Amino acid sequence: MTLSRLAAALSLALLVPGSPAIGQTPASPVFKGQWAGPGRPAIPGPGPQPGQSLEDYFEHLPTGQRTTSRPNILVLGGGAGFHHDSISTAMAAVLRWGQETGAWDAELRTDFTLLYAGGGGPMRAGFQPKGLGDFDAVVIAGGEGEWPLAPAQKAALLAFVHDRGKGIVVIHGGIAANRGWRDYIDMIGAEQTGHPFNTLDHVVRPFVLIREDGDFPATAALPRRFVKQDELYVVRNWSRADVDVLLRLDETTLDFTGIEDQVPPDRDLPIAWAKTYGRGRVFASSLGHTRESFADPDIAGMYIGAIRWALRLADGGIGPHPRPPKSTQLPSQKAGIP
């Protein structure tokens, strides 16, 4: 505060009767209007006992339960790496899709405080989740980097899928998360190594995609070959023996010049896949780098189908299959038009 502003503030305080000194709190809680209100904030019931927390009070409040009837999804948008500007859009999209379809409710978090094994009890004051026991699936909405998880949190997330048979859907940056956590990579099916086809000059570019599985709920409505503009990953630590590849890049349309060491020798480049992890269901795709992706009916339809499958609201057999024969596309067709 400048000297002139400080002097003006002191003058005003002297002119207004009862004004507190600068930096002091008014002695009375009434500082505007005439009504002081009740002695404490009004809450349902008799109120907490001395020393009782509000959380404990509401947990034991003798009212009807308000446990929701629809599946609940925990949407994680936090991370410790590059912050995609599409994260908020992706999180909001998962919430909106659930509302529009009536298929699920979503809890949006940018922290990891609910990645614990607790929860699952009755709820008497709305949806008050305490842990993974209150959810039916987790959607990772692009948060990459090494998540700051305690060992108990890591164990809880793995058990949520592997032992309890719940679902997990991984959007874009989630494939680039937790590189130092091998069990996470094994659970989601692959690890991002980079996006060598996207450059500083072409941060987002068109790719020709091939649909390998037309029966799976997430990809059934997609064409056999189609073009999407995005930032798409190359991955490692995956095997066709473990995952059902749903979409892959059409390698015949790509230029590998100068990036031979950044792509696998067989040029097998999956973009979306599904798998089981113990009793649970896993779907992952690197589609979704841009905000615009989540307004694209194809991408929205893919992720809605994936979430429904992860929640067991839709059936879709999955099983590893060999790589189909390479495309027989002519060089003159490599302009990105299917």
Short mmCIF file of C-alpha atoms in Angstrom, two decimals:
data_model
loop_
_atom_site.label_atom_id
_atom_site.label_comp_id
_atom_site.label_asym_id
_atom_site.label_seq_id
_atom_site.Cartn_x
_atom_site.Cartn_y
_atom_site.Cartn_z
CA MET A 1 0.00 0.00 0.00
CA THR A 2 1.39 3.43 -0.94
CA LEU A 3 1.73 6.20 1.66
CA SER A 4 -1.10 8.18 0.06
CA ARG A 5 -3.47 5.18 0.18
CA LEU A 6 -2.50 4.45 3.78
CA ALA A 7 -3.22 8.04 4.76
CA ALA A 8 -6.60 7.90 3.01
CA ALA A 9 -7.49 4.67 4.81
CA LEU A 10 -6.55 6.14 8.18
CA SER A 11 -8.67 9.22 7.49
CA LEU A 12 -11.66 7.07 6.53
CA ALA A 13 -11.30 4.98 9.68
CA LEU A 14 -11.36 8.12 11.79
CA LEU A 15 -14.44 9.44 10.01
CA VAL A 16 -16.54 6.27 10.35
CA PRO A 17 -17.73 5.65 13.94
CA GLY A 18 -16.85 2.24 15.29
CA SER A 19 -14.45 1.44 12.46
CA PRO A 20 -11.80 -1.07 13.55
CA ALA A 21 -8.17 -0.15 13.29
CA ILE A 22 -6.39 -1.32 10.14
CA GLY A 23 -5.47 -4.97 10.43
CA GLN A 24 -7.95 -5.65 13.26
CA THR A 25 -11.12 -7.77 13.18
CA PRO A 26 -14.42 -6.17 14.30
CA ALA A 27 -15.33 -7.17 17.84
CA SER A 28 -18.92 -7.96 16.82
CA PRO A 29 -19.82 -10.47 14.08
CA VAL A 30 -22.40 -7.95 12.83
CA PHE A 31 -20.65 -5.63 10.40
CA LYS A 32 -23.46 -4.99 7.92
CA GLY A 33 -27.19 -4.78 8.50
CA GLN A 34 -28.94 -5.12 11.88
CA TRP A 35 -29.51 -8.88 12.44
CA ALA A 36 -26.82 -10.88 14.22
CA GLY A 37 -28.29 -14.28 13.29
CA PRO A 38 -28.32 -17.39 15.52
CA GLY A 39 -25.53 -18.20 17.93
CA ARG A 40 -24.21 -20.94 15.63
CA PRO A 41 -24.85 -21.94 12.01
CA ALA A 42 -28.08 -23.89 11.67
CA ILE A 43 -27.62 -27.53 10.65
CA PRO A 44 -30.04 -30.47 10.58
CA GLY A 45 -30.64 -32.22 13.89
CA PRO A 46 -29.44 -31.35 17.39
CA GLY A 47 -25.90 -30.50 16.32
CA PRO A 48 -22.55 -32.08 17.19
CA GLN A 49 -21.68 -33.03 20.72
CA PRO A 50 -18.67 -31.31 22.29
CA GLY A 51 -15.57 -32.53 20.50
CA GLN A 52 -17.55 -34.29 17.73
CA SER A 53 -16.53 -33.40 14.16
CA LEU A 54 -19.11 -32.42 11.57
CA GLU A 55 -18.05 -35.37 9.43
CA ASP A 56 -18.74 -37.81 12.25
CA TYR A 57 -21.98 -36.03 13.10
CA PHE A 58 -23.40 -36.29 9.58
CA GLU A 59 -22.19 -39.87 9.22
CA HIS A 60 -24.32 -40.91 12.22
CA LEU A 61 -27.23 -38.52 11.68
CA PRO A 62 -30.45 -40.57 12.08
CA THR A 63 -32.07 -39.71 8.74
CA GLY A 64 -32.95 -41.61 5.60
CA GLN A 65 -30.02 -42.72 3.48
CA ARG A 66 -29.06 -40.80 0.35
CA THR A 67 -26.80 -43.35 -1.27
CA THR A 68 -27.10 -42.78 -5.01
CA SER A 69 -28.69 -45.42 -7.21
CA ARG A 70 -26.51 -44.76 -10.27
CA PRO A 71 -22.89 -45.90 -10.62
CA ASN A 72 -20.34 -43.39 -9.39
CA ILE A 73 -17.16 -42.52 -11.28
CA LEU A 74 -14.10 -40.90 -9.75
CA VAL A 75 -12.61 -38.60 -12.42
CA LEU A 76 -8.95 -37.82 -11.75
CA GLY A 77 -7.53 -34.75 -13.46
CA GLY A 78 -4.48 -34.24 -11.28
CA GLY A 79 -0.94 -34.97 -12.24
CA ALA A 80 2.64 -33.90 -11.73
CA GLY A 81 3.82 -33.54 -15.31
CA PHE A 82 2.81 -31.51 -18.35
CA HIS A 83 -0.59 -29.90 -17.82
CA HIS A 84 -2.80 -30.50 -20.84
CA ASP A 85 -5.27 -27.69 -21.37
CA SER A 86 -7.85 -30.34 -22.26
CA ILE A 87 -7.94 -31.81 -18.73
CA SER A 88 -10.75 -29.58 -17.46
CA THR A 89 -12.69 -30.16 -20.68
CA ALA A 90 -12.25 -33.93 -20.37
CA MET A 91 -13.36 -33.94 -16.74
CA ALA A 92 -16.41 -31.82 -17.52
CA ALA A 93 -17.22 -34.04 -20.49
CA VAL A 94 -17.30 -37.19 -18.35
CA LEU A 95 -19.66 -35.43 -15.93
CA ARG A 96 -21.86 -34.17 -18.79
CA TRP A 97 -22.00 -37.53 -20.57
CA GLY A 98 -23.21 -39.17 -17.38
CA GLN A 99 -25.90 -36.54 -16.92
CA GLU A 100 -27.05 -36.67 -20.54
CA THR A 101 -27.23 -40.46 -20.69
CA GLY A 102 -28.39 -40.94 -17.11
CA ALA A 103 -25.86 -43.76 -16.86
CA TRP A 104 -23.55 -42.50 -14.09
CA ASP A 105 -22.65 -39.71 -11.67
CA ALA A 106 -19.16 -38.27 -11.54
CA GLU A 107 -16.96 -36.87 -8.77
CA LEU A 108 -14.28 -34.59 -10.22
CA ARG A 109 -10.95 -34.33 -8.39
CA THR A 110 -7.55 -32.85 -9.14
CA ASP A 111 -6.09 -34.42 -5.99
CA PHE A 112 -5.63 -38.04 -4.95
CA THR A 113 -7.19 -37.96 -1.50
CA LEU A 114 -9.86 -40.53 -2.45
CA LEU A 115 -7.37 -43.13 -3.67
CA TYR A 116 -7.72 -45.19 -0.52
CA ALA A 117 -9.47 -48.44 0.27
CA GLY A 118 -12.12 -46.82 2.50
CA GLY A 119 -15.70 -45.95 1.71
CA GLY A 120 -18.65 -48.09 0.82
CA GLY A 121 -20.80 -47.19 3.82
CA PRO A 122 -24.25 -45.59 3.89
CA MET A 123 -24.48 -41.89 3.05
CA ARG A 124 -26.93 -39.69 4.93
CA ALA A 125 -26.11 -36.18 3.70
CA GLY A 126 -25.68 -36.50 -0.04
CA PHE A 127 -22.68 -38.04 -1.77
CA GLN A 128 -19.83 -37.88 0.73
CA PRO A 129 -17.14 -40.25 -0.63
CA LYS A 130 -14.40 -41.46 1.67
CA GLY A 131 -12.46 -43.76 -0.63
CA LEU A 132 -12.56 -46.07 -3.62
CA GLY A 133 -15.24 -48.15 -1.93
CA ASP A 134 -17.71 -45.44 -2.96
CA PHE A 135 -16.94 -45.75 -6.69
CA ASP A 136 -17.59 -48.18 -9.53
CA ALA A 137 -14.94 -46.91 -11.95
CA VAL A 138 -12.06 -44.47 -12.24
CA VAL A 139 -11.47 -42.24 -15.27
CA ILE A 140 -8.00 -40.75 -15.63
CA ALA A 141 -8.61 -37.53 -17.52
CA GLY A 142 -5.16 -36.76 -18.85
CA GLY A 143 -3.10 -36.33 -15.67
CA GLU A 144 0.44 -37.45 -16.42
CA GLY A 145 3.68 -37.45 -14.42
CA GLU A 146 4.54 -39.28 -11.21
CA TRP A 147 1.51 -39.09 -8.95
CA PRO A 148 2.32 -38.36 -5.28
CA LEU A 149 0.83 -41.58 -3.91
CA ALA A 150 1.62 -43.39 -0.68
CA PRO A 151 2.14 -47.19 -0.91
CA ALA A 152 -1.33 -47.75 0.57
CA GLN A 153 -2.88 -45.60 -2.17
CA LYS A 154 -1.11 -47.51 -4.92
CA ALA A 155 -2.22 -50.81 -3.43
CA ALA A 156 -5.80 -49.53 -3.15
CA LEU A 157 -6.00 -48.51 -6.82
CA LEU A 158 -4.57 -51.82 -8.05
CA ALA A 159 -6.92 -53.80 -5.80
CA PHE A 160 -9.89 -51.67 -6.91
CA VAL A 161 -9.49 -53.04 -10.42
CA HIS A 162 -7.71 -56.38 -9.97
CA ASP A 163 -9.47 -57.74 -6.90
CA ARG A 164 -12.79 -55.90 -6.76
CA GLY A 165 -13.42 -56.14 -10.49
CA LYS A 166 -14.03 -52.43 -11.09
CA GLY A 167 -13.22 -50.47 -14.22
CA ILE A 168 -10.64 -47.90 -15.24
CA VAL A 169 -10.63 -45.70 -18.36
CA VAL A 170 -7.41 -43.90 -19.29
CA ILE A 171 -7.59 -40.77 -21.46
CA HIS A 172 -4.48 -39.53 -23.27
CA GLY A 173 -1.97 -38.25 -20.67
CA GLY A 174 -2.81 -41.04 -18.24
CA ILE A 175 -0.76 -43.31 -20.52
CA ALA A 176 2.22 -41.03 -19.74
CA ALA A 177 1.72 -41.26 -15.97
CA ASN A 178 3.67 -43.14 -13.29
CA ARG A 179 6.60 -44.30 -15.41
CA GLY A 180 8.34 -45.44 -12.23
CA TRP A 181 5.38 -47.55 -11.10
CA ARG A 182 5.60 -50.78 -13.07
CA ASP A 183 2.32 -52.22 -11.73
CA TYR A 184 0.42 -49.17 -12.99
CA ILE A 185 1.86 -49.63 -16.48
CA ASP A 186 1.00 -53.32 -16.36
CA MET A 187 -2.56 -52.49 -15.29
CA ILE A 188 -3.30 -49.91 -18.00
CA GLY A 189 -1.55 -51.94 -20.68
CA ALA A 190 1.22 -49.69 -22.07
CA GLU A 191 3.52 -46.73 -21.43
CA GLN A 192 3.96 -43.65 -23.59
CA THR A 193 7.44 -43.08 -25.03
CA GLY A 194 6.65 -39.93 -26.98
CA HIS A 195 4.78 -38.53 -29.95
CA PRO A 196 7.42 -38.29 -32.68
CA PHE A 197 4.90 -37.72 -35.47
CA ASN A 198 3.81 -34.48 -33.77
CA THR A 199 6.40 -31.70 -33.90
CA LEU A 200 6.70 -28.10 -32.76
CA ASP A 201 5.52 -27.07 -36.21
CA HIS A 202 2.67 -29.60 -36.15
CA VAL A 203 1.65 -29.93 -32.52
CA VAL A 204 -1.62 -31.42 -33.73
CA ARG A 205 -1.86 -33.14 -37.11
CA PRO A 206 -4.17 -35.52 -38.98
CA PHE A 207 -3.66 -39.26 -38.65
CA VAL A 208 -5.26 -42.16 -40.49
CA LEU A 209 -6.60 -44.69 -38.01
CA ILE A 210 -7.60 -48.29 -38.60
CA ARG A 211 -10.35 -49.90 -36.55
CA GLU A 212 -9.31 -53.45 -35.73
CA ASP A 213 -12.28 -54.42 -33.55
CA GLY A 214 -15.74 -53.40 -34.74
CA ASP A 215 -17.63 -55.37 -32.11
CA PHE A 216 -16.32 -53.61 -29.01
CA PRO A 217 -18.77 -51.00 -27.56
CA ALA A 218 -16.28 -48.14 -27.77
CA THR A 219 -15.41 -48.64 -31.43
CA ALA A 220 -18.47 -50.31 -32.95
CA ALA A 221 -19.76 -47.04 -34.42
CA LEU A 222 -16.43 -45.97 -35.91
CA PRO A 223 -15.54 -46.49 -39.58
CA ARG A 224 -13.02 -49.12 -40.60
CA ARG A 225 -10.58 -46.36 -41.65
CA PHE A 226 -10.92 -42.71 -40.69
CA VAL A 227 -8.92 -39.55 -40.03
CA LYS A 228 -8.53 -37.68 -36.75
CA GLN A 229 -6.43 -34.64 -35.97
CA ASP A 230 -4.69 -35.09 -32.63
CA GLU A 231 -1.42 -35.73 -30.81
CA LEU A 232 -1.00 -39.50 -30.75
CA TYR A 233 1.44 -41.60 -28.77
CA VAL A 234 3.98 -44.29 -29.47
CA VAL A 235 3.98 -46.80 -26.61
CA ARG A 236 6.15 -49.53 -25.15
CA ASN A 237 5.75 -52.19 -22.45
CA TRP A 238 2.76 -53.70 -24.17
CA SER A 239 1.99 -56.90 -26.01
CA ARG A 240 -0.77 -58.08 -28.32
CA ALA A 241 -0.85 -61.18 -26.14
CA ASP A 242 -2.20 -59.03 -23.28
CA VAL A 243 -4.46 -56.44 -24.89
CA ASP A 244 -7.20 -56.25 -27.50
CA VAL A 245 -6.04 -53.57 -29.94
CA LEU A 246 -9.11 -51.61 -31.01
CA LEU A 247 -7.52 -48.80 -33.05
CA ARG A 248 -4.06 -48.42 -34.54
CA LEU A 249 -2.26 -45.94 -36.74
CA ASP A 250 -2.14 -46.81 -40.43
CA GLU A 251 1.61 -47.19 -40.74
CA THR A 252 1.49 -46.93 -44.54
CA THR A 253 0.52 -43.25 -44.27
CA LEU A 254 3.35 -42.24 -41.92
CA ASP A 255 6.82 -40.86 -42.62
CA PHE A 256 9.42 -42.55 -40.39
CA THR A 257 12.38 -40.57 -41.72
CA GLY A 258 14.66 -39.44 -38.91
CA ILE A 259 12.62 -41.07 -36.14
CA GLU A 260 13.52 -44.72 -36.70
CA ASP A 261 14.83 -45.03 -33.13
CA GLN A 262 11.60 -43.59 -31.68
CA VAL A 263 9.23 -46.19 -33.11
CA PRO A 264 9.14 -49.98 -32.80
CA PRO A 265 10.77 -51.89 -35.67
CA ASP A 266 7.51 -53.63 -36.55
CA ARG A 267 5.68 -50.26 -36.83
CA ASP A 268 2.80 -51.63 -34.72
CA LEU A 269 1.27 -48.47 -33.21
CA PRO A 270 -1.88 -49.00 -31.10
CA ILE A 271 -4.04 -45.97 -30.32
CA ALA A 272 -6.86 -47.58 -28.30
CA TRP A 273 -7.05 -50.92 -26.53
CA ALA A 274 -8.99 -52.86 -23.92
CA LYS A 275 -7.90 -55.56 -21.52
CA THR A 276 -8.70 -57.27 -18.29
CA TYR A 277 -6.65 -56.81 -15.14
CA GLY A 278 -7.51 -59.54 -12.70
CA ARG A 279 -11.28 -59.29 -12.35
CA GLY A 280 -11.42 -55.71 -13.62
CA ARG A 281 -11.82 -53.98 -16.98
CA VAL A 282 -9.36 -51.50 -18.51
CA PHE A 283 -9.70 -49.22 -21.55
CA ALA A 284 -7.04 -46.77 -22.72
CA SER A 285 -6.56 -44.44 -25.68
CA SER A 286 -4.15 -41.66 -26.56
CA LEU A 287 -6.93 -39.77 -28.37
CA GLY A 288 -7.93 -36.61 -26.51
CA HIS A 289 -4.99 -34.20 -26.48
CA THR A 290 -7.11 -31.24 -27.55
CA ARG A 291 -10.14 -29.59 -26.01
CA GLU A 292 -11.93 -29.95 -29.33
CA SER A 293 -11.64 -33.74 -29.09
CA PHE A 294 -14.39 -33.92 -26.49
CA ALA A 295 -16.88 -32.14 -28.75
CA ASP A 296 -16.13 -34.61 -31.57
CA PRO A 297 -19.03 -37.12 -31.75
CA ASP A 298 -16.64 -39.93 -32.68
CA ILE A 299 -14.32 -39.36 -29.72
CA ALA A 300 -17.19 -38.70 -27.32
CA GLY A 301 -18.96 -41.84 -28.51
CA MET A 302 -15.78 -43.87 -28.07
CA TYR A 303 -15.23 -42.78 -24.49
CA ILE A 304 -18.91 -43.09 -23.56
CA GLY A 305 -18.90 -46.66 -24.88
CA ALA A 306 -15.66 -47.36 -23.01
CA ILE A 307 -17.04 -46.03 -19.71
CA ARG A 308 -20.25 -48.01 -20.09
CA TRP A 309 -18.17 -51.14 -20.72
CA ALA A 310 -15.92 -50.41 -17.74
CA LEU A 311 -19.05 -50.04 -15.57
CA ARG A 312 -20.43 -53.32 -16.96
CA LEU A 313 -23.40 -51.47 -18.44
CA ALA A 314 -22.40 -52.83 -21.85
CA ASP A 315 -20.97 -56.16 -22.89
CA GLY A 316 -18.13 -56.55 -25.30
CA GLY A 317 -15.93 -59.54 -25.60
CA ILE A 318 -12.25 -58.81 -25.67
CA GLY A 319 -9.37 -61.06 -26.47
CA PRO A 320 -5.89 -60.69 -27.87
CA HIS A 321 -5.64 -61.07 -31.62
CA PRO A 322 -2.71 -60.98 -34.02
CA ARG A 323 -1.94 -57.90 -36.02
CA PRO A 324 -3.99 -57.85 -39.21
CA PRO A 325 -2.11 -57.82 -42.53
CA LYS A 326 -0.56 -54.49 -43.41
CA SER A 327 -2.63 -52.13 -45.49
CA THR A 328 -2.22 -52.43 -49.23
CA GLN A 329 -2.54 -48.70 -49.69
CA LEU A 330 -0.84 -47.19 -52.74
CA PRO A 331 1.79 -44.46 -52.21
CA SER A 332 -0.43 -41.96 -54.04
CA GLN A 333 -3.10 -42.47 -51.36
CA LYS A 334 -0.93 -41.40 -48.43
CA ALA A 335 -2.40 -37.94 -48.15
CA GLY A 336 -4.45 -38.89 -45.12
CA ILE A 337 -7.75 -39.55 -46.89
CA PRO A 338 -9.22 -42.98 -46.11
#
